[in-house]
Short mmCIF file of C-alpha atoms in Angstrom, two decimals:
data_model
loop_
_atom_site.label_atom_id
_atom_site.label_comp_id
_atom_site.label_asym_id
_atom_site.label_seq_id
_atom_site.Cartn_x
_atom_site.Cartn_y
_atom_site.Cartn_z
CA UNK A 1254 -38.63 6.59 -29.54
CA UNK A 1255 -39.30 6.03 -25.88
CA UNK A 1256 -40.10 2.52 -24.90
CA UNK A 1257 -42.19 3.49 -21.87
CA UNK A 1258 -43.46 6.26 -19.80
CA UNK A 1259 -42.36 6.43 -16.29
CA UNK A 1260 -44.37 7.79 -13.46
CA UNK A 1261 -44.01 8.13 -9.72
CA UNK A 1262 -46.87 7.21 -7.35
CA UNK A 1263 -48.52 10.21 -5.60
CA UNK A 1264 -49.14 7.91 -2.59
CA UNK A 1265 -46.16 5.53 -2.10
CA UNK A 1266 -43.62 7.40 -4.16
CA UNK A 1267 -42.53 4.33 -5.92
CA UNK A 1268 -41.72 4.55 -9.56
CA UNK A 1269 -43.06 2.46 -12.45
CA UNK A 1270 -43.98 2.76 -16.11
CA UNK A 1271 -46.75 2.49 -18.71
CA UNK A 1272 -46.76 1.92 -22.41
CA UNK A 1273 -45.99 4.95 -24.74
CA UNK A 1274 -49.58 4.74 -26.40
CA UNK A 1275 -50.95 6.27 -23.15
CA UNK A 1276 -49.72 9.56 -24.70
CA UNK A 1277 -52.46 9.06 -27.22
CA UNK A 1278 -55.20 8.43 -24.75
CA UNK A 1279 -57.18 11.40 -23.39
CA UNK A 1280 -56.18 12.24 -19.86
CA UNK A 1281 -55.37 8.67 -18.90
CA UNK A 1282 -55.16 7.16 -15.42
CA UNK A 1283 -52.28 4.97 -14.40
CA UNK A 1284 -52.09 2.53 -11.47
CA UNK A 1285 -49.27 2.05 -9.09
CA UNK A 1286 -48.29 -1.59 -9.18
CA UNK A 1287 -47.14 -1.46 -5.52
CA UNK A 1288 -50.01 0.06 -3.75
CA UNK A 1289 -52.69 0.02 -6.55
CA UNK A 1290 -53.31 3.78 -6.24
CA UNK A 1291 -54.89 5.25 -9.31
CA UNK A 1292 -53.86 8.65 -10.32
CA UNK A 1293 -53.77 10.91 -13.49
CA UNK A 1294 -50.67 10.26 -15.58
CA UNK A 1295 -50.22 14.00 -16.04
CA UNK A 1296 -49.90 14.48 -12.32
CA UNK A 1297 -47.36 11.43 -11.89
CA UNK A 1298 -45.40 11.54 -14.91
CA UNK A 1299 -41.60 11.70 -14.71
CA UNK A 1300 -39.70 13.42 -17.48
CA UNK A 1301 -36.71 11.06 -18.09
CA UNK A 1302 -34.64 10.11 -21.05
CA UNK A 1303 -35.76 6.49 -21.85
CA UNK A 1304 -34.39 4.08 -24.36
CA UNK A 1305 -31.18 3.50 -25.95
CA UNK A 1306 -31.05 6.58 -28.23
CA UNK B 1257 -58.13 -43.15 -18.75
CA UNK B 1258 -57.96 -39.83 -20.64
CA UNK B 1259 -54.88 -37.72 -20.51
CA UNK B 1260 -55.04 -35.16 -17.91
CA UNK B 1261 -52.60 -33.40 -15.60
CA UNK B 1262 -52.96 -36.06 -12.86
CA UNK B 1263 -52.16 -38.90 -15.29
CA UNK B 1264 -49.11 -36.89 -16.17
CA UNK B 1265 -47.94 -36.09 -12.62
CA UNK B 1266 -48.26 -39.66 -11.52
CA UNK B 1267 -46.51 -41.12 -14.39
CA UNK B 1268 -43.66 -38.52 -14.27
CA UNK B 1269 -43.11 -38.87 -10.66
CA UNK B 1270 -42.86 -42.44 -10.86
CA UNK B 1271 -40.47 -42.30 -13.83
CA UNK B 1272 -38.34 -39.37 -12.59
CA UNK B 1273 -38.72 -39.09 -8.78
CA UNK B 1274 -35.56 -37.07 -8.75
CA UNK B 1275 -37.04 -34.36 -10.90
CA UNK B 1276 -40.36 -33.93 -8.62
CA UNK B 1277 -40.23 -31.86 -5.57
CA UNK B 1278 -43.18 -31.77 -3.06
CA UNK B 1279 -42.97 -28.72 -0.71
CA UNK B 1280 -45.04 -29.17 2.31
CA UNK B 1281 -44.01 -26.17 4.29
CA UNK B 1282 -46.19 -23.12 4.10
CA UNK B 1283 -45.35 -20.86 1.19
CA UNK B 1284 -47.08 -17.56 0.23
CA UNK B 1285 -48.32 -17.24 -3.22
CA UNK B 1286 -46.93 -13.73 -3.44
CA UNK B 1287 -43.30 -14.01 -4.75
CA UNK B 1288 -42.23 -16.97 -2.50
CA UNK B 1289 -42.97 -19.71 -5.13
CA UNK B 1290 -41.13 -17.70 -7.77
CA UNK B 1291 -38.17 -17.15 -5.47
CA UNK B 1292 -37.83 -20.86 -5.05
CA UNK B 1293 -37.96 -21.29 -8.86
CA UNK B 1294 -35.35 -18.46 -9.26
CA UNK B 1295 -32.98 -20.23 -6.85
CA UNK B 1296 -33.34 -23.54 -8.79
CA UNK B 1297 -32.69 -21.61 -12.03
CA UNK B 1298 -29.46 -20.30 -10.60
CA UNK B 1299 -28.42 -23.88 -10.37
CA UNK B 1300 -29.59 -24.39 -14.04
CA UNK B 1301 -32.40 -26.92 -12.72
CA UNK B 1302 -36.00 -26.76 -13.34
CA UNK B 1303 -37.61 -29.58 -11.35
CA UNK B 1304 -41.29 -29.95 -11.25
CA UNK B 1305 -42.47 -28.47 -8.06
CA UNK B 1306 -45.73 -29.09 -6.26
CA UNK B 1307 -46.62 -26.45 -3.51
CA UNK B 1308 -48.93 -28.45 -1.21
CA UNK B 1309 -49.20 -25.65 1.51
CA UNK B 1310 -50.14 -22.23 0.12
CA UNK B 1311 -51.44 -18.89 1.32
CA UNK B 1312 -53.55 -17.31 -1.26
CA UNK B 1313 -53.86 -13.59 -2.30
CA UNK B 1314 -56.53 -12.93 0.40
CA UNK B 1315 -54.27 -14.36 3.08
CA UNK B 1316 -56.22 -17.55 3.44
CA UNK B 1317 -54.87 -21.17 3.61
CA UNK B 1318 -55.43 -22.54 0.08
CA UNK B 1319 -57.57 -25.63 -0.43
CA UNK B 1320 -55.67 -26.27 -3.54
CA UNK B 1321 -52.04 -27.03 -4.75
CA UNK B 1322 -50.08 -25.23 -7.39
CA UNK B 1323 -47.56 -26.94 -9.78
CA UNK B 1324 -44.76 -25.07 -11.50
CA UNK B 1325 -42.14 -26.11 -14.00
CA UNK B 1326 -44.42 -28.91 -15.47
CA UNK B 1327 -43.38 -27.62 -18.75
CA UNK B 1328 -40.00 -26.62 -17.35
CA UNK B 1329 -37.48 -28.25 -19.59
CA UNK B 1330 -37.28 -30.12 -22.86
CA UNK B 1331 -36.84 -33.38 -21.09
CA UNK B 1332 -40.38 -33.02 -19.60
CA UNK B 1333 -41.76 -31.82 -22.82
CA UNK B 1334 -40.29 -34.87 -24.50
CA UNK B 1335 -41.57 -37.14 -21.83
CA UNK B 1336 -45.16 -35.74 -22.28
CA UNK B 1337 -45.25 -36.71 -25.86
CA UNK B 1338 -43.14 -39.81 -25.70
CA UNK B 1339 -40.33 -38.23 -27.78
CA UNK B 1340 -36.62 -37.41 -27.18
CA UNK B 1341 -34.68 -34.33 -26.06
CA UNK B 1342 -33.46 -33.76 -29.56
CA UNK B 1343 -36.68 -34.53 -31.45
CA UNK B 1344 -39.40 -33.06 -29.24
CA UNK B 1345 -39.74 -29.75 -31.07
CA UNK B 1346 -39.95 -31.31 -34.53
CA UNK B 1347 -42.31 -34.16 -33.24
CA UNK B 1348 -44.45 -31.46 -31.58
CA UNK B 1349 -44.72 -29.52 -34.79
CA UNK B 1350 -45.31 -32.71 -36.85
CA UNK B 1351 -48.24 -33.83 -34.79
CA UNK B 1352 -49.67 -30.25 -34.80
CA UNK B 1353 -49.55 -30.10 -38.62
CA UNK B 1354 -50.31 -33.78 -39.69
CA UNK B 1355 -52.07 -35.49 -36.85
CA UNK B 1356 -55.20 -33.48 -35.93
CA UNK B 1357 -57.95 -35.34 -34.02
CA UNK B 1358 -61.48 -34.15 -33.58
CA UNK B 1359 -62.69 -33.81 -30.09
CA UNK B 1360 -65.71 -35.67 -28.49
CA UNK B 1361 -68.45 -34.11 -26.31
CA UNK B 1362 -69.46 -35.73 -23.11
CA UNK B 1363 -72.13 -35.01 -20.58
CA UNK B 1364 -71.59 -32.75 -17.71
CA UNK B 1365 -72.24 -35.70 -15.25
CA UNK B 1366 -69.31 -37.40 -16.68
CA UNK B 1367 -66.99 -34.34 -16.67
CA UNK B 1368 -64.42 -34.09 -13.90
CA UNK B 1369 -64.23 -30.33 -14.28
CA UNK B 1370 -67.81 -30.05 -13.24
CA UNK B 1371 -67.36 -31.75 -9.76
CA UNK B 1372 -67.60 -28.24 -8.18
CA UNK B 1373 -69.65 -25.51 -9.73
CA UNK B 1374 -69.34 -22.07 -8.28
CA UNK B 1375 -71.49 -19.06 -9.51
CA UNK B 1376 -72.23 -15.62 -8.24
CA UNK B 1377 -70.33 -14.56 -5.22
CA UNK B 1378 -69.20 -18.26 -4.63
CA UNK B 1379 -67.01 -17.79 -7.62
CA UNK B 1380 -64.00 -16.18 -6.11
CA UNK B 1381 -60.66 -16.02 -7.72
CA UNK B 1382 -58.90 -15.19 -4.48
CA UNK B 1383 -59.67 -18.68 -3.18
CA UNK B 1384 -57.20 -20.15 -5.90
CA UNK B 1385 -53.50 -20.27 -5.54
CA UNK B 1386 -52.54 -18.16 -8.46
CA UNK B 1387 -49.02 -16.59 -7.95
CA UNK B 1388 -47.70 -13.15 -7.76
CA UNK B 1389 -44.46 -13.49 -9.60
CA UNK B 1390 -42.23 -10.49 -9.65
CA UNK B 1391 -41.63 -7.50 -7.69
CA UNK B 1392 -43.37 -4.89 -9.87
CA UNK B 1393 -46.27 -6.92 -10.75
CA UNK B 1394 -49.57 -5.30 -9.51
CA UNK B 1395 -50.86 -8.64 -8.11
CA UNK B 1396 -51.52 -12.36 -8.70
CA UNK B 1397 -51.48 -13.50 -12.28
CA UNK B 1398 -52.99 -16.43 -14.27
CA UNK B 1399 -49.95 -17.41 -16.48
CA UNK B 1400 -50.83 -21.00 -17.52
CA UNK B 1401 -54.45 -20.76 -18.41
CA UNK B 1402 -55.55 -21.50 -21.88
CA UNK B 1403 -57.58 -18.39 -22.72
CA UNK B 1404 -60.43 -19.67 -24.85
CA UNK B 1405 -62.83 -17.84 -27.21
CA UNK B 1406 -64.53 -18.45 -30.33
CA UNK B 1407 -64.39 -16.80 -34.01
CA UNK B 1408 -67.99 -15.52 -34.19
CA UNK B 1409 -68.76 -16.59 -37.84
CA UNK B 1410 -67.22 -20.07 -37.95
CA UNK B 1411 -67.64 -20.69 -34.23
CA UNK B 1412 -64.21 -22.35 -34.27
CA UNK B 1413 -62.32 -22.05 -30.90
CA UNK B 1414 -59.12 -20.58 -30.28
CA UNK B 1415 -57.00 -21.37 -27.20
CA UNK B 1416 -53.80 -19.52 -26.32
CA UNK B 1417 -51.77 -18.48 -23.30
CA UNK B 1418 -52.58 -14.81 -22.31
CA UNK B 1419 -51.47 -13.54 -18.94
CA UNK B 1420 -54.42 -12.52 -16.77
CA UNK B 1421 -54.18 -10.03 -13.83
CA UNK B 1422 -56.51 -11.14 -11.05
CA UNK B 1423 -57.85 -7.73 -10.34
CA UNK B 1424 -60.76 -8.67 -8.09
CA UNK B 1425 -62.70 -11.81 -6.96
CA UNK B 1426 -64.37 -11.92 -10.27
CA UNK B 1427 -62.28 -9.79 -12.57
CA UNK B 1428 -59.41 -10.54 -14.61
CA UNK B 1429 -57.61 -8.15 -17.11
CA UNK B 1430 -56.08 -9.91 -19.93
CA UNK B 1431 -53.28 -9.08 -22.27
CA UNK B 1432 -54.48 -9.91 -25.76
CA UNK B 1433 -51.47 -8.81 -27.86
CA UNK B 1434 -52.98 -7.15 -31.14
CA UNK B 1435 -51.74 -9.70 -33.67
CA UNK B 1436 -53.01 -12.76 -31.84
CA UNK B 1437 -56.04 -14.75 -32.94
CA UNK B 1438 -57.67 -14.00 -29.59
CA UNK B 1439 -57.33 -10.23 -30.33
CA UNK B 1440 -58.80 -10.82 -33.77
CA UNK B 1441 -61.81 -12.60 -32.25
CA UNK B 1442 -62.26 -9.69 -29.67
CA UNK B 1443 -62.14 -7.08 -32.54
CA UNK B 1444 -64.84 -8.90 -34.45
CA UNK B 1445 -66.98 -8.96 -31.46
CA UNK B 1446 -66.45 -5.32 -30.63
CA UNK B 1447 -67.11 -4.50 -34.41
CA UNK B 1448 -70.56 -5.93 -33.84
CA UNK B 1449 -70.94 -4.47 -30.44
CA UNK B 1450 -71.49 -7.93 -28.75
CA UNK B 1451 -69.80 -9.39 -25.74
CA UNK B 1452 -67.17 -12.02 -26.25
CA UNK B 1453 -67.75 -15.24 -24.32
CA UNK B 1454 -64.36 -16.44 -22.76
CA UNK B 1455 -62.79 -18.80 -20.55
CA UNK B 1456 -59.55 -19.84 -18.86
CA UNK B 1457 -58.83 -23.48 -18.78
CA UNK B 1458 -56.04 -24.42 -16.09
CA UNK B 1459 -54.36 -27.65 -15.46
CA UNK B 1460 -54.06 -30.35 -18.20
CA UNK B 1461 -51.73 -32.90 -19.34
CA UNK B 1462 -48.79 -31.14 -21.07
CA UNK B 1463 -49.32 -32.84 -24.18
CA UNK B 1464 -52.80 -31.30 -24.56
CA UNK B 1465 -51.38 -27.84 -23.46
CA UNK B 1466 -48.65 -28.19 -26.10
CA UNK B 1467 -51.29 -28.90 -28.77
CA UNK B 1468 -53.68 -26.21 -27.57
CA UNK B 1469 -51.14 -23.58 -27.43
CA UNK B 1470 -50.25 -23.96 -31.18
CA UNK B 1471 -49.70 -21.47 -33.90
CA UNK B 1472 -51.83 -22.29 -36.77
CA UNK B 1473 -53.91 -20.60 -39.35
CA UNK B 1474 -56.95 -18.58 -38.46
CA UNK B 1475 -59.39 -19.62 -37.58
CA UNK B 1476 -58.26 -23.34 -36.96
CA UNK B 1477 -59.40 -25.64 -34.19
CA UNK B 1478 -57.05 -25.88 -31.21
CA UNK B 1479 -58.98 -28.65 -29.83
CA UNK B 1480 -58.01 -30.70 -32.80
CA UNK B 1481 -54.39 -29.86 -32.51
CA UNK B 1482 -54.53 -30.60 -28.72
CA UNK B 1483 -55.94 -34.06 -29.61
CA UNK B 1484 -53.32 -34.28 -32.32
CA UNK B 1485 -50.40 -33.72 -29.97
CA UNK B 1486 -51.98 -35.92 -27.23
CA UNK B 1487 -52.89 -38.54 -29.69
CA UNK B 1488 -56.26 -39.01 -28.49
CA UNK B 1489 -59.59 -36.99 -28.89
CA UNK B 1490 -60.01 -34.14 -26.37
CA UNK B 1491 -62.99 -34.56 -24.11
CA UNK B 1492 -65.10 -31.63 -24.10
CA UNK B 1493 -68.22 -30.48 -22.17
CA UNK B 1494 -70.68 -27.65 -22.49
CA UNK B 1495 -69.94 -24.45 -20.22
CA UNK B 1496 -72.14 -23.74 -17.15
CA UNK B 1497 -72.95 -19.97 -18.04
CA UNK B 1498 -71.89 -19.39 -21.67
CA UNK B 1499 -74.24 -21.78 -23.51
CA UNK B 1500 -74.09 -25.28 -24.68
CA UNK B 1501 -72.06 -24.34 -27.89
CA UNK B 1502 -69.24 -22.91 -25.66
CA UNK B 1503 -67.30 -26.07 -25.03
CA UNK B 1504 -64.41 -26.40 -22.48
CA UNK B 1505 -62.05 -29.38 -21.61
CA UNK B 1506 -63.85 -31.91 -19.47
CA UNK B 1507 -60.59 -33.11 -17.83
CA UNK B 1508 -59.02 -29.67 -16.98
CA UNK B 1509 -58.55 -28.87 -13.32
CA UNK B 1510 -59.98 -25.57 -13.30
CA UNK B 1511 -62.34 -23.68 -15.75
CA UNK B 1512 -62.93 -19.80 -15.37
CA UNK B 1513 -65.99 -18.66 -17.39
CA UNK B 1514 -66.79 -15.22 -18.48
CA UNK B 1515 -67.50 -12.27 -20.55
CA UNK B 1516 -65.61 -9.50 -22.18
CA UNK B 1517 -67.87 -6.53 -22.79
CA UNK B 1518 -67.05 -4.51 -25.98
CA UNK B 1519 -64.76 -1.62 -25.52
CA UNK B 1520 -64.19 -2.16 -21.77
CA UNK B 1521 -60.58 -1.71 -20.86
CA UNK B 1522 -58.71 -1.28 -17.56
CA UNK B 1523 -55.26 -0.97 -16.33
CA UNK B 1524 -53.00 -4.12 -16.34
CA UNK B 1525 -49.33 -4.61 -15.56
CA UNK B 1526 -46.39 -4.08 -15.57
CA UNK B 1527 -45.67 -7.48 -15.64
CA UNK B 1528 -42.39 -9.45 -15.59
CA UNK B 1529 -42.33 -11.05 -18.98
CA UNK B 1530 -40.46 -13.61 -21.05
CA UNK B 1531 -37.46 -11.26 -22.05
CA UNK B 1532 -36.74 -10.88 -18.25
CA UNK B 1533 -38.04 -7.37 -18.15
CA UNK B 1534 -41.15 -5.90 -16.92
CA UNK B 1535 -43.51 -5.08 -19.80
CA UNK B 1536 -45.22 -1.82 -19.37
CA UNK B 1537 -48.62 -1.12 -17.97
CA UNK B 1538 -51.44 -1.23 -20.46
CA UNK B 1539 -55.06 -0.78 -20.90
CA UNK B 1540 -56.46 -4.22 -21.47
CA UNK B 1541 -59.75 -6.21 -21.86
CA UNK B 1542 -61.73 -7.00 -18.79
CA UNK B 1543 -62.76 -10.63 -18.26
CA UNK B 1544 -65.93 -10.56 -15.98
CA UNK B 1545 -66.09 -13.88 -14.23
CA UNK B 1546 -69.56 -15.70 -14.48
CA UNK B 1547 -68.58 -19.07 -13.11
CA UNK B 1548 -65.78 -21.09 -11.85
CA UNK B 1549 -65.75 -24.86 -12.10
CA UNK B 1550 -63.09 -27.34 -10.78
CA UNK B 1551 -62.29 -30.81 -9.95
CA UNK B 1552 -62.20 -31.95 -6.32
CA UNK B 1553 -58.76 -31.03 -4.82
CA UNK B 1554 -58.03 -29.02 -7.94
CA UNK B 1555 -54.38 -28.51 -8.82
CA UNK B 1556 -53.51 -25.03 -10.14
CA UNK B 1557 -50.72 -24.77 -12.72
CA UNK B 1558 -48.55 -21.65 -13.09
CA UNK B 1559 -45.87 -20.90 -15.59
CA UNK B 1560 -42.52 -19.34 -14.60
CA UNK B 1561 -42.57 -16.48 -16.93
CA UNK B 1562 -39.33 -14.63 -17.01
CA UNK B 1563 -37.51 -17.35 -15.19
CA UNK B 1564 -37.92 -20.23 -17.64
CA UNK B 1565 -38.49 -19.99 -21.35
CA UNK B 1566 -37.86 -23.59 -22.47
CA UNK B 1567 -41.64 -24.14 -23.34
CA UNK B 1568 -41.66 -21.14 -25.70
CA UNK B 1569 -38.30 -21.83 -27.12
CA UNK B 1570 -38.95 -25.40 -27.81
CA UNK B 1571 -42.30 -24.46 -29.57
CA UNK B 1572 -40.31 -21.83 -31.78
CA UNK B 1573 -37.89 -24.60 -32.85
CA UNK B 1574 -40.59 -26.55 -34.44
CA UNK B 1575 -41.88 -23.61 -36.37
CA UNK B 1576 -38.36 -22.55 -37.43
CA UNK B 1577 -37.41 -26.01 -38.47
CA UNK B 1578 -40.46 -26.42 -40.73
CA UNK B 1579 -39.85 -23.06 -42.40
CA UNK B 1580 -36.17 -23.67 -42.90
CA UNK B 1581 -36.84 -27.31 -44.15
CA UNK B 1582 -38.75 -25.98 -47.14
CA UNK B 1583 -35.73 -23.95 -48.46
CA UNK B 1584 -32.79 -25.83 -46.89
CA UNK B 1585 -33.72 -29.47 -46.59
CA UNK B 1586 -30.32 -30.16 -45.16
CA UNK B 1587 -31.41 -28.55 -41.97
CA UNK B 1588 -30.86 -31.10 -39.01
CA UNK B 1589 -31.90 -29.46 -35.70
CA UNK B 1590 -32.83 -26.08 -34.35
CA UNK B 1591 -32.43 -24.84 -30.97
CA UNK B 1592 -33.75 -21.64 -29.23
CA UNK B 1593 -31.34 -21.18 -26.18
CA UNK B 1594 -32.42 -19.51 -22.97
CA UNK B 1595 -29.68 -16.94 -23.53
CA UNK B 1596 -32.24 -15.37 -26.19
CA UNK B 1597 -35.12 -15.69 -23.74
CA UNK B 1598 -36.23 -18.79 -25.85
CA UNK B 1599 -37.36 -16.47 -28.66
CA UNK B 1600 -34.62 -14.05 -29.85
CA UNK B 1601 -31.87 -16.49 -30.78
CA UNK B 1602 -31.84 -19.62 -32.89
CA UNK B 1603 -29.01 -21.97 -33.57
CA UNK B 1604 -29.49 -23.92 -36.72
CA UNK B 1605 -27.49 -27.09 -37.57
CA UNK B 1606 -27.23 -28.02 -41.18
CA UNK B 1607 -25.61 -30.70 -43.28
CA UNK B 1608 -24.11 -28.34 -45.64
CA UNK B 1609 -23.90 -29.61 -49.25
CA UNK B 1610 -23.68 -26.32 -51.24
CA UNK B 1611 -22.38 -22.76 -50.61
CA UNK B 1612 -25.18 -20.34 -49.66
CA UNK B 1613 -27.25 -22.75 -47.75
CA UNK B 1614 -26.14 -21.10 -44.44
CA UNK B 1615 -27.43 -17.74 -45.62
CA UNK B 1616 -30.70 -19.17 -47.01
CA UNK B 1617 -31.29 -20.89 -43.61
CA UNK B 1618 -30.72 -17.56 -41.98
CA UNK B 1619 -33.30 -15.76 -44.18
CA UNK B 1620 -35.89 -18.44 -44.00
CA UNK B 1621 -35.62 -18.67 -40.17
CA UNK B 1622 -35.92 -14.97 -39.53
CA UNK B 1623 -39.30 -14.75 -41.45
CA UNK B 1624 -40.85 -17.26 -38.86
CA UNK B 1625 -41.82 -14.69 -36.25
CA UNK B 1626 -41.28 -11.09 -35.18
CA UNK B 1627 -39.42 -12.28 -32.03
CA UNK B 1628 -36.47 -14.09 -33.81
CA UNK B 1629 -33.68 -11.60 -34.10
CA UNK B 1630 -30.46 -13.59 -34.38
CA UNK B 1631 -29.74 -16.81 -36.14
CA UNK B 1632 -26.36 -18.70 -36.06
CA UNK B 1633 -26.03 -21.50 -38.58
CA UNK B 1634 -23.53 -24.13 -37.84
CA UNK B 1635 -22.38 -27.52 -39.13
CA UNK B 1636 -23.51 -31.01 -37.86
CA UNK B 1637 -20.54 -31.48 -35.71
CA UNK B 1638 -21.45 -28.72 -33.46
CA UNK B 1639 -23.57 -29.42 -30.48
CA UNK B 1640 -26.30 -26.78 -30.73
CA UNK B 1641 -27.59 -27.40 -27.25
CA UNK B 1642 -24.37 -25.98 -25.70
CA UNK B 1643 -23.66 -22.18 -26.26
CA UNK B 1644 -19.86 -22.91 -25.85
CA UNK B 1645 -19.56 -24.89 -29.08
CA UNK B 1646 -21.91 -22.71 -31.10
CA UNK B 1647 -19.83 -19.68 -30.07
CA UNK B 1648 -16.62 -21.72 -30.80
CA UNK B 1649 -17.88 -22.25 -34.52
CA UNK B 1650 -18.58 -18.42 -34.74
CA UNK B 1651 -14.99 -17.95 -33.56
CA UNK B 1652 -13.36 -20.33 -35.85
CA UNK B 1653 -15.71 -20.72 -38.95
CA UNK B 1654 -16.96 -16.96 -39.62
CA UNK B 1655 -15.50 -13.92 -41.07
CA UNK B 1656 -18.07 -11.18 -40.52
CA UNK B 1657 -17.46 -9.18 -43.64
CA UNK B 1658 -18.68 -12.37 -45.65
CA UNK B 1659 -20.77 -14.27 -43.24
CA UNK B 1660 -22.87 -11.72 -41.49
CA UNK B 1661 -26.39 -10.86 -42.57
CA UNK B 1662 -27.92 -7.66 -41.13
CA UNK B 1663 -31.50 -6.64 -41.90
CA UNK B 1664 -32.64 -3.34 -40.29
CA UNK B 1665 -36.32 -2.22 -40.29
CA UNK B 1666 -37.90 -5.52 -39.59
CA UNK B 1667 -41.03 -5.88 -37.18
CA UNK B 1668 -39.83 -6.49 -33.83
CA UNK B 1669 -41.21 -8.05 -30.54
CA UNK B 1670 -42.92 -5.45 -28.51
CA UNK B 1671 -41.50 -6.78 -25.35
CA UNK B 1672 -37.84 -6.46 -26.45
CA UNK B 1673 -36.52 -3.33 -24.69
CA UNK B 1674 -34.06 -2.69 -27.37
CA UNK B 1675 -36.65 -2.32 -30.03
CA UNK B 1676 -37.06 1.21 -31.06
CA UNK B 1677 -40.79 2.06 -31.90
CA UNK B 1678 -41.94 -1.25 -33.47
CA UNK B 1679 -38.96 -2.16 -35.80
CA UNK B 1680 -35.83 -4.11 -34.96
CA UNK B 1681 -32.58 -5.25 -36.73
CA UNK B 1682 -32.53 -8.75 -37.51
CA UNK B 1683 -29.37 -10.69 -38.55
CA UNK B 1684 -27.43 -13.91 -38.61
CA UNK B 1685 -23.98 -15.47 -38.84
CA UNK B 1686 -23.14 -18.24 -41.16
CA UNK B 1687 -20.55 -20.16 -39.03
CA UNK B 1688 -20.39 -23.20 -41.24
CA UNK B 1689 -17.37 -24.68 -42.92
CA UNK B 1690 -16.90 -24.56 -46.75
CA UNK B 1691 -19.29 -27.01 -48.47
CA UNK B 1692 -17.56 -30.08 -50.05
CA UNK B 1693 -15.42 -30.70 -52.00
CA UNK B 1694 -13.48 -27.75 -50.19
CA UNK B 1695 -11.57 -28.82 -47.30
CA UNK B 1696 -11.25 -27.08 -43.88
CA UNK B 1697 -8.71 -27.40 -40.97
CA UNK B 1698 -9.32 -30.62 -39.04
CA UNK B 1699 -10.67 -30.38 -35.51
CA UNK B 1700 -8.39 -31.91 -32.98
CA UNK B 1701 -9.31 -35.38 -32.02
CA UNK B 1702 -8.25 -38.30 -30.01
CA UNK B 1703 -8.73 -41.80 -31.67
CA UNK B 1704 -12.04 -43.09 -30.96
CA UNK B 1705 -11.01 -46.45 -29.59
CA UNK B 1706 -8.85 -44.86 -27.08
CA UNK B 1707 -11.80 -42.38 -25.95
CA UNK B 1708 -13.96 -45.42 -25.75
CA UNK B 1709 -11.53 -47.35 -23.60
CA UNK B 1710 -10.63 -44.53 -21.18
CA UNK B 1711 -14.03 -43.98 -19.53
CA UNK B 1712 -13.50 -41.83 -16.42
CA UNK B 1713 -15.44 -44.40 -14.32
CA UNK B 1714 -12.81 -47.12 -14.96
CA UNK B 1715 -10.04 -44.90 -13.52
CA UNK B 1716 -11.62 -42.58 -11.10
CA UNK B 1717 -14.12 -42.80 -8.11
CA UNK B 1718 -17.58 -41.81 -9.28
CA UNK B 1719 -18.05 -39.53 -6.29
CA UNK B 1720 -14.81 -37.67 -7.12
CA UNK B 1721 -15.91 -37.13 -10.64
CA UNK B 1722 -19.28 -35.73 -9.49
CA UNK B 1723 -17.74 -33.42 -6.86
CA UNK B 1724 -15.05 -31.96 -9.01
CA UNK B 1725 -16.02 -28.45 -9.68
CA UNK B 1726 -17.06 -27.28 -13.18
CA UNK B 1727 -15.01 -24.44 -14.67
CA UNK B 1728 -18.12 -22.11 -14.65
CA UNK B 1729 -19.55 -23.38 -11.53
CA UNK B 1730 -19.87 -21.13 -8.44
#
């Protein structure tokens, strides 16, 4: 089970993450903590292997 | 004079001037204060620091000061409640459980927190020196505010630490973890589709904070436990914008009043949390600010989350002690070391009289909180405040085929990155010697009278003793 969902800011290009329950929200936004840019998670999501297993 | 933050600062600085540092050079609230705290932590030091010259989140010179590390180590916690390094956790818990004192209500005219009342656009959070803590935090945070709300049926107040992201001049997004009493209160308001009146209370005497940030039943008055730990009734005063029945502490430095509208959520985090990792971004309740009141020359207070976990750890110790004591009365001391982020590890010292008590202590302790993962039980001769001796006991008094307890599938701490989904594996090591009458190999020793006679200072210059490097020092 992943611990978090990683995403990359469409404006500044930096990476961060949100909680896995965002997958249960309908088309959620995320916010870049570095530049505060808001974007759709589906557009910014990084497909990475996350967690220990 | 009632106990407040100023009374504590004056008294502590007088008693321990070596442990209070005033920084007069200009420091930015974004990361620079936490950088200083981090440097001190690398020296294993947690002095109380007063930043007197700060730049706020909007780039302005702050009119106010910020204090960090006021609850930074158990010596200060002990000083705050007139206890000792060893006894502070147990005494804190005892006063919380047995010594509750009802608060008193005073008039607004008498209340220091009403010296300045800001409403409308005058209420601007960016004027206050809240800190931006870590590199991936989205902004400045309130970390040492007692988040206050009321249970709607009993109208009993709840106060607790909940981090608050200052998202605008009059907007704070607050993490109310689902199983907290604040979250229960919000859920009740939302089920009725009514807004929840809320406040942050910032800057108080550590004893008041220790009593207010207590873990009790639901709903139970936190103002009574605050009075209990401080050993005097807390002075309360009606709010400015939330009605006369919404009471706040009259002697706090800063009060932020507001409303949480039902169902309203917005993005908050990531935030550098107590396990020393960034907790993920979440959708969290929005605190819409209706007023800020503050004392003249208000002193802001911030907590060094992710740097210093001595407050939370000491608080856990009292809870663990009281749980274990019911099953194993031979428990002597409990310590939650910083190596476990103050929450995940507990060392328990017992005066063992019967076989099995070590494992009983492990099982009792592991039920106290979802955060506690690992317990090590040791004998009375082990200094539990020093990891070296606890690990020495593990090395020389345990055999893991017999002394290890492993319990998979327990509820885990959400912010522990090793937790898969919501479950964790808990465990413990019984590192005690056999109970009497069984004997065990004797620890090496030097006769007591010789140790007493051969004090270093009698033979070696004090400066030379002080300057000799420690084995682990860098």
